[in-house]
Amino acid sequence: MAKRMGTNTLITDTFPSVAGYAAVASKKEGEGPLGRELDVVCEDSYFGEKTWEKAESRMQKDAVSKAIAKANIAVSELDYIFAGDLLNQCIATTYGLRDMGTSFLGLYGACSTMAQSLGMAALFVDTGMAGKAAAVTSSHFCSAERQFRFPLEYGGVRTPTSQWTVTGSGAAVVAPSDEAPYIKAVHFGKITDMGITDINNMGAAMAPAAAKTLEDFFSDTETTPDDYDLIVTGDLGIIGRDLLRELMQRDGITLGKNYTDCGLLVYDRTEQKVESGGSGCGCSAITLCSYIMNRIKSGELREVLFVATGALMSPTSQQQGESIPAIAHLVYLSNNKNAVKGS
Amino acid sequence: MAKRMGTNTLITDTFPSVAGYAAVASKKEGEGPLGRELDVVCEDSYFGEKTWEKAESRMQKDAVSKAIAKANIAVSELDYIFAGDLLNQCIATTYGLRDMGTSFLGLYGACSTMAQSLGMAALFVDTGMAGKAAAVTSSHFCSAERQFRFPLEYGGVRTPTSQWTVTGSGAAVVAPSDEAPYIKAVHFGKITDMGITDINNMGAAMAPAAAKTLEDFFSDTETTPDDYDLIVTGDLGIIGRDLLRELMQRDGITLGKNYTDCGLLVYDRTEQKVESGGSGCGCSAITLCSYIMNRIKSGELREVLFVATGALMSPTSQQQGESIPAIAHLVYLSNNKNAVKGS
């Protein structure tokens, strides 16, 4: 049974494994630094479907299928699937997973969904509520642009603070096993709102939430950034990343060279013209479910804090003059079963 | 630790209590059969705010505050809050709860959210992952109409199969305690899609999901409808209710007089002109968090199955010609701590 440490950090008792994981993405992601590590790269942004929304559903379905196959289990062995996405009413998820026949728990954490869903899956397996559980999320540049910003045909100019929504889906299957990556702890965050209203600067809106979650986690576990090989946020981009460093420095915590952001790993910022970096639920999902998990599996990375952030606004709240509340959820992944410091 | 029974029913080990609950609603709900049992009835559909979306956020905030006060705890004692709503990106929830300072887990289960959130809160408390946790959801007739159907000013004619979105929010605080209502079991459902495309007939789209969840639960626990004083679905309305009876009868299970639907309890269908009945996340939320909980507390009801259903579509999926996937989540509430049959 998961043990509570400090305020709200949950240390898993059994260190459940990520038994299988997969990343599905499109052309631009395939051309980026992660290209060769992705399981599927589809040149067609429609993924053979008629609309971008259906394409996004298709990516989720394919990511889950791949992750299940890599975990070497049948879909019928999954007890629960935790999932969500950015589209109104989370339709990428509900249509993508409707034929799976698995108990379904829909989540809405915006771009924090990969951490939220993986954390939930890990806790369900750890407490024995599930034998095996999956986590999945996605985003699609085209479906996100037309829902949150402008029709693509309009060709709106992008600000330097803007980020590029990743077209991709990442999925992970959690199960008891003796193979890394192991999930050692989960910390679900609190909503933070510093009054930022610029929807073209999501990194700045989300950085305070990441700071809050990381600081609470370090305090709960009595650890410091130096205890980890990699601390990686979800999609703060370069502006949010620098702001996070600054915010935490102000509180006396130095994020060193072991800190980076999935929005900077997923694209080559200068070559691929993505302004401040990648974003969207798919950004942290495909980076975690390829590059990061691969390195934990191989032992190149030992102790990893994955902190996905989400901006909890909508076009309606923005039109009504509201600021942008944000949240960050943390999952502590490891390549070993050594006890968590202090637990 | 919650025990698994059958396929996916989770029997709680400690039977956590609903230590406090509250229902906040507006004029029409106040005039309905539940009127005198609601905690707050606000005549102004704006709840003193500038927009309907902000009004909905306000309702959630007020419902949680009332539930906490009735549980006789401070907000700082809440470890987690599980919540969601129908608005795009769940903004009623995120703006309503952003100042609470509690670890937040956003859910999207459409109108099944009251059962999903209450089930999650119960399991977190039961497994010791949370000391105390809250569940909340809401809907607002005006914010839902303009998002899902037409601008109110358009005055669209309603079909006889249509339902009336409840303006209301229900919240519950779960904690270990020796006072009823107790939560004895949780069953999270599977997505069901029978190919229905008529968005003015949500009851018909959701009835198969309710049938699936109830049948799986009865099979898992080896019980029958006769073992319960009340079986209540979330917002099937009269058409969905009759269809559910028919679907289950076909499978040899008779839902008797102990079965009804929150959409029929919340309004006086003929007097209040709501066509097939009430709907929306708020429908099952305010009915559960007033009428039903009150009767479990008083002992008038002993064993209750609360089954909230959700239609997992969006206006975009509907415009793209898609059918309506649905889900139903179940929470088994009781006035006593007697062991669950067969567990």
XYZ file of C-alpha atoms in Angstrom:
686
model
C 0.000 0.000 0.000
C 1.289 3.407 -0.974
C 2.768 5.292 1.952
C 2.212 9.000 2.482
C 5.317 11.081 3.024
C 5.205 14.717 4.070
C 2.191 16.596 2.797
C 1.047 14.780 -0.297
C 3.760 12.554 -1.702
C 2.766 8.927 -2.165
C 5.623 6.427 -2.071
C 4.614 3.182 -3.753
C 5.060 0.049 -1.724
C 5.755 -2.429 -4.528
C 7.504 -0.165 -7.067
C 5.258 -1.176 -9.999
C 6.912 -1.351 -13.398
C 6.233 0.259 -16.706
C 5.946 -3.092 -18.461
C 5.429 -1.575 -21.896
C 5.406 1.888 -23.430
C 5.056 3.361 -26.880
C 5.179 6.680 -28.691
C 3.302 7.433 -31.896
C 3.856 10.729 -33.717
C 3.926 12.497 -37.059
C 6.394 13.835 -39.593
C 7.729 16.860 -37.721
C 8.371 14.841 -34.562
C 9.989 12.114 -36.666
C 12.401 14.691 -38.056
C 13.303 15.922 -34.571
C 15.909 14.653 -32.110
C 13.665 11.808 -30.860
C 12.836 10.616 -34.373
C 14.665 7.298 -34.282
C 13.267 6.378 -30.859
C 9.588 6.740 -31.755
C 7.600 3.532 -32.338
C 5.485 4.912 -35.159
C 6.072 7.978 -37.316
C 3.205 8.645 -39.689
C 3.998 11.071 -42.510
C 0.270 11.746 -43.035
C -1.051 14.105 -40.330
C -4.511 12.555 -40.880
C -3.198 9.086 -39.983
C -5.458 7.720 -42.715
C -8.565 9.234 -41.090
C -10.948 11.901 -42.366
C -10.421 14.583 -39.726
C -7.624 15.696 -37.385
C -9.742 14.796 -34.370
C -10.162 11.246 -35.660
C -6.436 11.174 -36.409
C -5.750 12.009 -32.778
C -8.067 9.211 -31.626
C -6.241 6.885 -33.972
C -2.886 7.820 -32.442
C -4.139 6.977 -28.933
C -5.488 3.647 -30.096
C -2.217 2.804 -31.827
C -0.086 3.939 -28.879
C -2.055 1.754 -26.442
C -1.940 -1.227 -28.809
C 1.830 -0.880 -29.212
C 2.397 -0.475 -25.470
C 0.292 -3.569 -24.754
C 2.149 -5.572 -27.372
C 5.508 -4.472 -25.947
C 4.315 -5.442 -22.444
C 3.504 -8.806 -23.969
C -0.046 -8.879 -22.636
C -3.518 -9.044 -24.163
C -5.814 -6.014 -24.009
C -8.229 -8.115 -21.942
C -5.607 -8.245 -19.172
C -5.852 -4.495 -18.631
C -8.124 -3.714 -15.686
C -8.215 0.064 -16.088
C -7.196 2.709 -18.526
C -6.551 6.274 -17.371
C -6.611 8.810 -20.180
C -7.457 12.272 -21.366
C -6.534 14.931 -23.905
C -6.946 18.603 -24.780
C -9.933 18.466 -27.095
C -13.328 19.662 -25.905
C -14.942 16.822 -23.939
C -11.732 14.786 -24.447
C -12.982 13.188 -27.654
C -9.555 12.084 -28.857
C -9.580 9.764 -25.856
C -13.197 8.630 -25.753
C -13.387 7.784 -29.472
C -9.874 6.382 -29.546
C -10.490 3.970 -26.665
C -14.205 3.190 -27.014
C -13.688 -0.288 -28.474
C -11.132 -1.463 -25.912
C -13.608 -2.984 -23.459
C -11.553 -1.824 -20.474
C -12.841 0.048 -17.427
C -12.186 3.653 -18.307
C -11.332 6.610 -16.098
C -11.341 9.870 -18.030
C -9.002 12.557 -16.740
C -8.620 16.228 -17.459
C -5.261 17.669 -16.514
C -4.526 19.468 -19.799
C -0.830 18.926 -20.650
C -0.185 17.332 -17.243
C -2.219 14.287 -18.274
C 0.700 11.928 -18.919
C 1.891 12.334 -15.320
C -1.628 12.278 -13.877
C -2.654 9.141 -15.774
C 0.634 7.320 -15.166
C 0.503 8.251 -11.478
C -3.058 6.961 -11.137
C -2.233 3.734 -12.975
C 0.789 3.174 -10.731
C -1.228 3.730 -7.544
C -4.025 1.405 -8.686
C -1.502 -1.352 -9.375
C 0.481 -0.666 -6.219
C -2.593 -0.924 -3.977
C -3.806 -4.057 -5.764
C -6.932 -2.301 -7.043
C -5.717 -3.167 -10.537
C -3.614 -6.057 -11.751
C -2.493 -4.079 -14.770
C -3.446 -0.571 -15.866
C -2.634 1.711 -18.767
C -2.091 5.452 -19.116
C -2.377 7.370 -22.368
C -2.724 10.883 -23.717
C -2.274 12.768 -26.976
C -2.298 16.074 -28.774
C -2.415 17.071 -32.435
C -1.076 20.329 -33.807
C -3.961 20.780 -36.232
C -6.847 19.879 -33.908
C -5.354 22.060 -31.155
C -4.681 25.062 -33.392
C -8.217 25.241 -34.675
C -9.751 24.716 -31.264
C -7.536 26.998 -29.199
C -6.214 29.551 -31.667
C -7.040 30.139 -35.337
C -8.062 28.094 -38.374
C -4.815 26.843 -39.920
C -5.778 28.487 -43.233
C -5.620 31.884 -41.533
C -1.866 31.578 -41.170
C -1.601 33.559 -37.920
C 1.869 34.851 -37.047
C 3.375 33.172 -33.983
C 4.871 35.113 -31.108
C 8.418 34.275 -29.894
C 6.923 33.020 -26.605
C 4.567 30.631 -28.395
C 5.076 26.873 -28.465
C 4.380 24.223 -31.054
C 1.769 21.581 -30.166
C 3.214 18.120 -30.623
C 1.298 15.711 -32.864
C 1.731 12.533 -30.933
C 0.496 10.078 -28.365
C 2.322 8.222 -25.624
C 1.040 5.217 -23.722
C 2.374 3.142 -20.834
C 1.236 -0.133 -19.286
C 1.875 -0.481 -15.543
C 2.165 -3.924 -13.984
C 3.978 -5.669 -11.139
C 7.314 -6.824 -12.587
C 11.011 -7.072 -11.933
C 12.097 -4.919 -14.813
C 12.761 -1.188 -14.889
C 11.426 1.467 -15.229
C 9.896 1.322 -11.736
C 7.522 3.935 -10.365
C 8.673 4.850 -6.879
C 6.501 7.840 -6.025
C 3.689 10.059 -7.214
C 2.919 13.625 -6.203
C -0.287 15.240 -7.458
C -0.047 19.011 -7.549
C -2.130 21.976 -6.480
C -3.644 24.604 -8.752
C -1.454 27.716 -8.989
C -2.496 30.969 -10.618
C -0.046 33.866 -10.719
C -2.326 36.093 -12.777
C -0.755 35.564 -16.187
C -3.253 36.147 -19.008
C -1.099 35.781 -22.157
C -2.194 32.545 -23.837
C 0.840 32.782 -26.076
C 3.059 32.370 -23.037
C 1.900 29.144 -21.455
C 5.392 28.346 -20.207
C 5.297 31.370 -17.909
C 1.788 30.495 -16.718
C 2.795 26.929 -15.873
C 6.268 27.438 -14.359
C 4.935 28.429 -10.889
C 2.902 25.190 -10.749
C 6.018 23.157 -11.560
C 7.950 25.045 -8.882
C 5.248 24.356 -6.298
C 5.110 20.622 -7.057
C 8.887 20.183 -7.132
C 9.405 22.173 -3.927
C 6.652 20.246 -2.123
C 8.129 16.955 -3.338
C 11.686 17.839 -2.263
C 10.388 18.938 1.121
C 8.213 15.809 1.567
C 11.050 13.436 0.685
C 13.870 15.521 2.167
C 15.781 15.260 -1.086
C 17.369 17.857 -3.370
C 17.725 18.137 -7.147
C 21.179 16.530 -6.795
C 19.566 13.232 -5.772
C 18.242 12.757 -9.311
C 19.917 12.125 -12.662
C 17.173 13.876 -14.559
C 14.421 16.296 -13.620
C 12.242 16.917 -16.639
C 9.203 19.161 -16.945
C 6.466 18.561 -19.515
C 6.155 21.489 -21.853
C 7.409 24.714 -20.318
C 9.545 25.551 -23.349
C 12.607 27.733 -23.037
C 10.877 30.684 -21.383
C 9.074 28.569 -18.823
C 12.204 26.532 -18.169
C 14.262 29.634 -17.402
C 11.477 31.033 -15.249
C 11.237 27.791 -13.279
C 14.968 27.913 -12.549
C 14.589 31.506 -11.391
C 11.534 30.836 -9.205
C 13.190 27.893 -7.495
C 16.490 29.722 -7.101
C 14.603 32.442 -5.259
C 13.445 29.727 -2.842
C 17.004 28.481 -2.435
C 16.793 25.438 -4.703
C 19.208 25.220 -7.619
C 18.128 23.241 -10.664
C 21.398 22.207 -12.284
C 22.358 20.636 -15.583
C 20.233 17.621 -14.742
C 17.121 19.730 -15.373
C 15.511 20.074 -18.787
C 12.084 20.231 -20.434
C 10.391 17.824 -22.858
C 9.475 20.828 -25.033
C 13.202 21.288 -25.679
C 13.988 17.597 -26.199
C 11.236 16.878 -28.697
C 12.215 19.409 -31.381
C 15.368 21.109 -32.581
C 14.207 24.626 -31.704
C 16.292 26.524 -34.207
C 16.141 24.070 -37.110
C 12.449 23.268 -36.694
C 11.099 26.787 -36.042
C 9.052 25.978 -32.973
C 9.742 29.268 -31.162
C 9.871 28.532 -27.415
C 9.616 24.730 -27.862
C 7.120 21.883 -28.026
C 3.872 21.711 -26.067
C 0.614 19.771 -25.747
C -0.194 16.559 -23.879
C 1.683 14.670 -26.580
C 4.923 16.574 -25.913
C 5.720 15.047 -22.539
C 3.941 11.814 -23.470
C 6.086 10.912 -26.469
C 9.286 12.145 -24.827
C 8.632 10.061 -21.703
C 7.450 7.014 -23.657
C 10.543 6.885 -25.871
C 13.695 8.842 -24.957
C 13.281 8.923 -21.159
C 11.939 5.409 -20.567
C 14.557 3.986 -22.956
C 17.334 5.544 -20.889
C 15.904 4.381 -17.579
C 15.598 0.871 -19.011
C 19.188 0.873 -20.214
C 20.462 2.263 -16.914
C 21.822 5.430 -18.491
C 19.373 7.244 -16.212
C 18.790 5.973 -12.683
C 16.553 8.388 -10.778
C 14.149 10.549 -12.799
C 11.506 13.081 -11.802
C 8.924 13.523 -14.542
C 6.847 16.658 -13.909
C 4.142 17.345 -16.486
C 2.428 20.725 -16.334
C -1.020 21.760 -17.522
C -2.677 25.120 -18.196
C -6.253 24.806 -16.976
C -7.858 27.518 -19.113
C -10.106 27.512 -22.186
C -10.734 29.951 -25.037
C -13.947 30.932 -23.208
C -12.205 31.741 -19.920
C -9.616 33.722 -21.842
C -12.279 35.708 -23.717
C -13.852 36.453 -20.347
C -10.604 38.069 -19.196
C -9.516 35.333 -16.811
C -5.930 34.522 -15.933
C -4.443 31.045 -16.467
C -4.515 28.560 -13.572
C -1.957 25.766 -13.902
C -1.048 22.473 -12.305
C 1.910 20.090 -12.252
C 1.858 16.390 -11.394
C 5.044 14.438 -10.636
C 6.002 10.794 -11.164
C 9.299 9.504 -9.788
C 10.722 6.796 -12.073
C 13.793 4.711 -11.373
C 15.913 1.938 -12.843
C 16.338 0.187 -9.465
C 14.348 -1.045 -6.492
C 16.438 0.693 -3.829
C 14.295 2.237 -1.105
C 13.292 5.876 -1.504
C 15.517 8.074 0.655
C 13.902 8.706 4.034
C 10.910 6.421 3.451
C -7.181 -2.047 1.198
C -9.966 -2.284 -1.362
C -10.632 -5.864 -2.414
C -11.365 -6.834 -6.001
C -14.479 -8.886 -6.551
C -15.336 -10.476 -9.887
C -14.102 -8.534 -12.884
C -13.782 -4.937 -11.753
C -15.768 -4.280 -8.597
C -13.754 -2.801 -5.737
C -15.114 -3.509 -2.261
C -13.764 -1.001 0.244
C -12.080 -2.423 3.279
C -12.897 0.324 5.793
C -16.262 1.542 4.471
C -15.278 5.228 4.413
C -18.020 7.724 5.231
C -19.469 10.682 3.448
C -18.712 13.005 6.343
C -20.306 16.030 4.727
C -22.261 16.781 1.568
C -23.990 19.767 0.045
C -26.121 20.743 -2.936
C -26.219 24.217 -4.449
C -28.712 25.044 -7.211
C -30.833 27.710 -8.817
C -34.473 28.813 -8.994
C -35.924 26.043 -11.164
C -34.334 23.312 -9.017
C -35.511 25.121 -5.898
C -39.068 24.981 -7.220
C -38.797 21.245 -7.911
C -39.420 18.265 -5.629
C -35.960 18.518 -4.001
C -36.324 22.235 -3.285
C -36.514 22.079 0.500
C -33.572 19.691 0.769
C -31.067 21.830 -1.147
C -28.453 23.701 0.897
C -28.436 26.813 -1.264
C -31.000 27.966 -3.809
C -29.896 31.090 -5.655
C -32.665 32.880 -7.544
C -30.092 34.632 -9.737
C -28.765 32.246 -12.404
C -25.553 34.331 -12.475
C -24.929 33.678 -8.779
C -23.720 37.258 -8.542
C -21.040 36.694 -11.203
C -20.642 38.270 -14.640
C -20.980 35.172 -16.825
C -22.713 31.787 -16.624
C -19.359 30.022 -16.673
C -18.207 32.021 -13.653
C -21.566 31.299 -12.010
C -20.904 27.590 -12.441
C -17.446 27.963 -10.874
C -19.053 29.829 -8.007
C -21.517 26.984 -7.431
C -18.684 24.441 -7.164
C -16.803 26.630 -4.734
C -19.902 27.110 -2.593
C -20.829 23.418 -2.688
C -17.355 22.370 -1.522
C -17.315 25.030 1.207
C -20.723 23.903 2.497
C -19.751 20.217 2.410
C -16.533 20.948 4.311
C -18.414 22.994 6.895
C -20.991 20.218 7.332
C -18.158 17.678 7.732
C -16.844 19.986 10.426
C -13.331 20.150 8.996
C -11.066 22.883 7.663
C -10.276 23.051 3.953
C -6.608 22.479 4.852
C -7.546 18.996 6.104
C -8.543 17.905 2.598
C -5.725 15.946 0.960
C -7.249 15.647 -2.511
C -10.134 16.971 -4.493
C -11.529 15.006 -7.441
C -13.635 17.104 -9.777
C -14.762 17.859 -13.289
C -17.606 19.297 -15.330
C -19.045 19.568 -18.835
C -17.509 22.821 -20.001
C -14.676 22.816 -22.515
C -11.431 22.163 -20.607
C -13.512 21.787 -17.411
C -13.229 25.467 -16.528
C -16.141 25.461 -14.078
C -13.968 23.185 -11.965
C -10.529 24.686 -12.468
C -11.619 28.287 -11.826
C -13.995 27.265 -9.054
C -11.365 25.360 -7.117
C -8.171 27.233 -7.980
C -7.892 29.011 -4.625
C -8.459 25.946 -2.452
C -4.808 24.953 -2.094
C -5.654 21.247 -2.243
C -4.015 18.623 -4.466
C -6.303 18.504 -7.459
C -7.195 15.614 -9.751
C -9.258 16.760 -12.718
C -11.642 14.195 -14.154
C -13.663 14.017 -17.323
C -16.566 11.610 -17.200
C -19.259 13.966 -18.540
C -22.436 13.438 -16.484
C -20.928 10.396 -14.746
C -18.531 12.687 -12.859
C -20.307 12.605 -9.485
C -19.915 8.813 -9.323
C -16.392 8.853 -10.741
C -15.164 11.542 -8.349
C -16.902 10.088 -5.302
C -15.597 6.623 -6.167
C -12.031 7.910 -6.512
C -12.256 9.871 -3.253
C -13.578 6.784 -1.444
C -10.774 4.572 -2.775
C -8.075 7.087 -1.866
C -9.400 7.279 1.700
C -9.947 3.527 1.935
C -6.376 2.723 0.892
C -4.939 5.384 3.196
C -3.579 7.405 0.275
C -5.736 10.267 1.539
C -6.875 11.104 5.037
C -9.828 13.058 3.689
C -10.845 13.751 0.099
C -13.606 15.650 -1.648
C -15.624 15.050 -4.806
C -17.495 17.747 -6.702
C -19.118 18.442 -10.042
C -21.583 20.866 -11.597
C -23.581 21.878 -14.623
C -25.408 25.055 -15.608
C -28.345 25.177 -18.013
C -27.174 28.388 -19.662
C -23.470 27.545 -20.049
C -24.366 24.074 -21.360
C -27.002 25.279 -23.823
C -24.717 27.768 -25.497
C -21.803 25.345 -25.630
C -23.611 22.193 -26.741
C -26.732 23.455 -28.527
C -27.809 26.984 -29.467
C -27.486 30.496 -28.065
C -30.339 30.901 -25.571
C -31.580 33.946 -27.494
C -32.255 31.708 -30.508
C -35.115 30.029 -28.627
C -34.703 26.607 -30.266
C -37.696 24.258 -29.968
C -36.984 21.234 -27.766
C -37.743 17.673 -28.857
C -39.808 15.384 -26.575
C -36.718 13.211 -26.024
C -34.620 16.172 -24.880
C -33.639 16.771 -21.274
C -33.133 19.888 -19.174
C -29.609 20.576 -17.887
C -29.674 21.094 -14.140
C -28.137 24.300 -12.815
C -26.468 22.973 -9.721
C -23.424 21.579 -8.000
C -23.071 18.743 -5.513
C -20.061 18.073 -3.302
C -19.146 15.357 -0.840
C -16.307 14.988 1.658
C -15.112 11.420 2.288
C -13.378 10.541 5.552
C -13.003 7.593 7.917
C -15.920 7.851 10.373
C -18.593 5.883 12.163
C -21.519 7.694 10.642
C -23.512 6.825 7.546
C -23.566 7.140 4.564
C -20.788 4.578 4.095
C -19.235 3.743 0.733
C -19.058 -0.022 0.418
C -18.064 -0.529 -3.204
C -17.092 1.207 -6.410
C -17.382 -0.077 -9.964
C -15.899 1.970 -12.798
C -17.573 1.262 -16.122
C -16.527 0.528 -19.671
C -17.251 2.662 -22.715
C -20.326 1.460 -24.613
C -21.415 2.715 -28.023
C -24.574 1.332 -29.602
C -24.399 3.642 -32.616
C -26.948 6.236 -31.488
C -26.325 9.632 -33.117
C -29.290 11.721 -31.899
C -27.864 14.267 -29.454
C -31.402 15.107 -28.406
C -31.787 11.592 -27.059
C -28.929 11.201 -24.606
C -30.958 8.890 -22.384
C -31.066 6.283 -25.135
C -27.347 6.697 -25.836
C -26.457 6.225 -22.157
C -28.856 3.433 -21.126
C -26.668 0.623 -22.554
C -23.714 1.865 -20.488
C -25.834 1.800 -17.324
C -27.018 -1.717 -18.197
C -23.436 -2.892 -18.687
C -22.222 -1.456 -15.378
C -25.189 -2.741 -13.366
C -25.022 -6.208 -14.925
C -21.269 -6.450 -14.326
C -21.724 -5.285 -10.729
C -24.527 -7.771 -10.014
C -22.457 -10.547 -11.536
C -19.274 -9.548 -9.617
C -21.085 -9.384 -6.274
C -23.566 -12.190 -6.938
C -26.423 -9.902 -5.918
C -29.687 -8.953 -7.625
C -31.692 -5.710 -7.767
C -33.767 -7.030 -4.849
C -30.741 -6.729 -2.540
C -30.968 -2.930 -2.699
C -33.537 -0.423 -1.452
C -32.744 2.017 -4.210
C -31.008 1.764 -7.566
C -30.723 5.210 -9.088
C -29.213 6.228 -12.414
C -27.826 9.705 -13.049
C -29.677 11.385 -15.862
C -31.280 8.909 -18.238
C -34.635 10.697 -18.106
C -37.860 8.826 -18.784
C -36.851 7.437 -22.167
C -33.481 6.196 -21.002
C -35.012 4.810 -17.823
C -37.551 2.739 -19.743
C -34.880 1.588 -22.172
C -32.610 0.506 -19.313
C -35.427 -1.596 -17.824
C -35.985 -3.181 -21.218
C -32.301 -3.874 -21.904
C -31.811 -5.511 -18.520
C -35.063 -7.464 -18.757
C -33.766 -8.918 -22.006
C -30.760 -10.171 -20.030
C -33.055 -11.652 -17.385
C -32.662 -8.930 -14.744
C -35.794 -7.173 -13.544
C -35.444 -3.628 -12.244
C -38.439 -3.208 -9.931
C -40.043 -0.292 -8.140
C -36.765 0.321 -6.303
C -35.277 1.687 -9.546
C -35.523 5.331 -10.579
C -33.463 8.081 -12.195
C -32.175 11.383 -10.767
C -33.495 13.134 -13.880
C -37.011 12.219 -12.725
C -36.455 13.081 -9.061
C -34.976 16.524 -9.606
C -37.876 18.109 -11.504
C -41.634 17.676 -11.711
C -41.635 16.649 -15.373
C -45.153 17.768 -16.232
C -45.310 20.927 -14.121
C -41.794 22.105 -14.952
C -41.760 21.354 -18.706
C -38.470 19.516 -18.816
C -39.531 16.987 -21.472
C -37.756 13.682 -20.727
C -36.294 14.912 -17.391
C -33.224 16.550 -15.889
C -29.653 16.039 -17.085
C -26.109 17.342 -16.695
C -23.425 16.576 -14.116
C -25.401 18.651 -11.624
C -28.496 16.461 -11.977
C -27.159 13.381 -10.228
C -24.847 15.515 -8.054
C -27.543 17.590 -6.358
C -29.940 14.649 -6.107
C -27.294 12.467 -4.460
C -25.989 15.256 -2.225
C -29.416 16.106 -0.817
C -32.372 13.719 -1.235
C -30.457 10.417 -1.450
C -27.761 11.054 1.184
C -30.387 12.480 3.560
C -32.405 9.259 3.350
C -29.362 7.023 3.815
C -28.373 9.086 6.849
C -31.852 8.823 8.356
C -32.017 5.089 7.685
C -35.018 5.400 5.364
C -32.721 3.928 2.706
C -30.267 1.188 3.659
C -28.544 -0.147 0.519
C -28.243 2.199 -2.464
C -26.611 1.831 -5.875
C -25.821 5.209 -7.402
C -25.037 4.839 -11.118
C -24.170 8.076 -12.905
C -23.983 7.959 -16.697
C -22.044 10.142 -19.112
C -22.242 10.765 -22.864
C -18.660 11.059 -24.099
C -19.290 13.105 -27.249
C -18.736 16.745 -28.230
C -20.355 19.098 -30.748
C -17.307 18.489 -32.977
C -17.663 14.696 -32.942
C -21.348 15.076 -33.657
C -20.711 17.411 -36.593
C -18.268 14.816 -37.904
C -21.075 12.236 -37.976
C -19.917 10.178 -35.019
C -22.185 8.164 -32.741
C -22.308 8.737 -28.971
C -20.077 6.626 -26.709
C -21.265 6.470 -23.105
C -20.076 5.301 -19.716
C -21.576 4.577 -16.301
C -19.770 4.510 -12.965
C -21.319 2.989 -9.836
C -20.951 3.765 -6.122
C -22.578 1.513 -3.550
C -23.688 3.546 -0.514
C -25.127 2.128 2.672
C -26.434 3.163 6.064
C -24.687 0.273 7.872
C -21.325 -1.433 8.186
C -22.577 -4.963 7.514
C -20.248 -6.905 5.229
C -20.971 -6.839 1.518
C -22.721 -10.054 0.500
C -20.221 -12.614 -0.762
C -17.105 -10.534 0.045
